[in-house]
Amino acid sequence: MLIPHDTRIALDTVVDLVNTAPEGGQEDGLADVAALDEFVRGHDISDVAELGEKDLEALQDVRARFAEIFAERDSRTAAELINRLVAAAGTTPQLTDHDGYDWHVHYFAPGASVAEHLAADCGMALAFIVVAGEQERLRRCEAPDCGRAFVDLSRNRSRRYCDSRTCGNRLHVAAYRARRREAAAG
């Protein structure tokens, strides 16, 4: 699946955003304005003004809506969720070539809040996945104690874990040890 650079960045950002949610005992990665500021700086999100509590609450709401999209298996329902999210952001597509990047499209309107910015850009990235008939690539880690979101960009859509070096390897090692115990007992 060929994904343009700006769409890939938006997909990585939406995955990281969804994974800040306090699930499975992990702390909220967007618990305060300082964490929001760190997220924005860490993802090089452009055209963001001074951040405050209102921005934090709005982005936490957008995060919850993105999580719904990742959980949805029906493409029609996912499309409706994406359409509502992007429409509420007030998209204004425009070509830009800033910060050393070639021409690409920004979907957020000039002066948009960080929540509107991410709802528009990340929402459109998810829309492209649905349009390509690739919604099953929006997944959650299958490790029992994880559940983090990821986009499976493997050629054969076979990725099961958010990170094969951690979650995948841990489960494989546990299965190996269980087989060895079983063989030793039997």
mmCIF file of N, CA and C in Angstrom, residues 1-2 15-16 20 40 47 49 57 89 96-97 101 106 113 122 134 154 157 166 179:
data_model
loop_
_atom_site.group_PDB
_atom_site.id
_atom_site.type_symbol
_atom_site.label_atom_id
_atom_site.label_comp_id
_atom_site.label_asym_id
_atom_site.label_seq_id
_atom_site.Cartn_x
_atom_site.Cartn_y
_atom_site.Cartn_z
ATOM 1 N N MET A 1 0.853 -1.175 0.000
ATOM 2 C CA MET A 1 0.000 0.000 0.000
ATOM 3 C C MET A 1 0.897 1.235 0.000
ATOM 4 N N LEU A 2 0.754 2.077 -1.010
ATOM 5 C CA LEU A 2 1.540 3.292 -1.137
ATOM 6 C C LEU A 2 0.859 4.418 -0.363
ATOM 7 N N VAL A 15 -2.235 7.459 15.733
ATOM 8 C CA VAL A 15 -1.948 6.273 16.547
ATOM 9 C C VAL A 15 -1.373 6.708 17.901
ATOM 10 N N ASP A 16 -0.402 7.607 17.868
ATOM 11 C CA ASP A 16 0.187 8.084 19.118
ATOM 12 C C ASP A 16 -0.844 8.804 19.985
ATOM 13 N N THR A 20 -2.429 7.654 23.875
ATOM 14 C CA THR A 20 -2.263 8.440 25.101
ATOM 15 C C THR A 20 -3.436 8.230 26.056
ATOM 16 N N VAL A 40 2.434 18.019 21.141
ATOM 17 C CA VAL A 40 2.464 18.895 19.968
ATOM 18 C C VAL A 40 3.900 19.099 19.496
ATOM 19 N N ASP A 47 1.693 25.337 13.007
ATOM 20 C CA ASP A 47 0.639 26.353 13.117
ATOM 21 C C ASP A 47 -0.215 26.210 14.366
ATOM 22 N N ALA A 49 -1.118 27.643 18.096
ATOM 23 C CA ALA A 49 -0.997 28.818 18.952
ATOM 24 C C ALA A 49 -0.758 28.390 20.397
ATOM 25 N N GLU A 57 -9.029 19.805 26.594
ATOM 26 C CA GLU A 57 -10.335 19.138 26.620
ATOM 27 C C GLU A 57 -10.809 18.791 25.214
ATOM 28 N N ALA A 89 -14.353 19.876 12.133
ATOM 29 C CA ALA A 89 -13.062 20.571 12.155
ATOM 30 C C ALA A 89 -13.026 21.746 11.185
ATOM 31 N N THR A 96 0.843 23.072 0.606
ATOM 32 C CA THR A 96 1.906 23.766 1.326
ATOM 33 C C THR A 96 3.214 22.995 1.170
ATOM 34 N N ASP A 97 4.320 23.684 1.350
ATOM 35 C CA ASP A 97 5.648 23.047 1.256
ATOM 36 C C ASP A 97 6.575 23.638 2.322
ATOM 37 N N TYR A 101 9.645 20.063 3.692
ATOM 38 C CA TYR A 101 8.837 19.009 3.078
ATOM 39 C C TYR A 101 8.377 19.465 1.696
ATOM 40 N N HIS A 106 -2.531 20.276 3.551
ATOM 41 C CA HIS A 106 -3.032 20.460 4.916
ATOM 42 C C HIS A 106 -4.543 20.589 4.798
ATOM 43 N N SER A 113 -7.610 25.369 15.844
ATOM 44 C CA SER A 113 -7.069 24.889 17.118
ATOM 45 C C SER A 113 -6.325 23.581 16.870
ATOM 46 N N CYS A 122 -5.601 14.184 10.540
ATOM 47 C CA CYS A 122 -5.612 12.753 10.882
ATOM 48 C C CYS A 122 -6.903 12.094 10.415
ATOM 49 N N GLU A 134 -8.971 -0.490 3.069
ATOM 50 C CA GLU A 134 -7.936 -1.037 3.942
ATOM 51 C C GLU A 134 -8.230 -0.796 5.425
ATOM 52 N N SER A 154 1.995 -3.794 7.023
ATOM 53 C CA SER A 154 2.703 -4.943 6.457
ATOM 54 C C SER A 154 2.076 -5.306 5.108
ATOM 55 N N ARG A 157 -0.891 -7.739 5.566
ATOM 56 C CA ARG A 157 -1.843 -7.402 6.642
ATOM 57 C C ARG A 157 -1.803 -8.406 7.792
ATOM 58 N N THR A 166 8.447 -6.142 21.552
ATOM 59 C CA THR A 166 7.999 -6.185 22.950
ATOM 60 C C THR A 166 6.820 -7.139 23.088
ATOM 61 N N ARG A 179 5.393 -24.535 26.389
ATOM 62 C CA ARG A 179 5.621 -25.799 25.677
ATOM 63 C C ARG A 179 6.731 -26.602 26.333
#
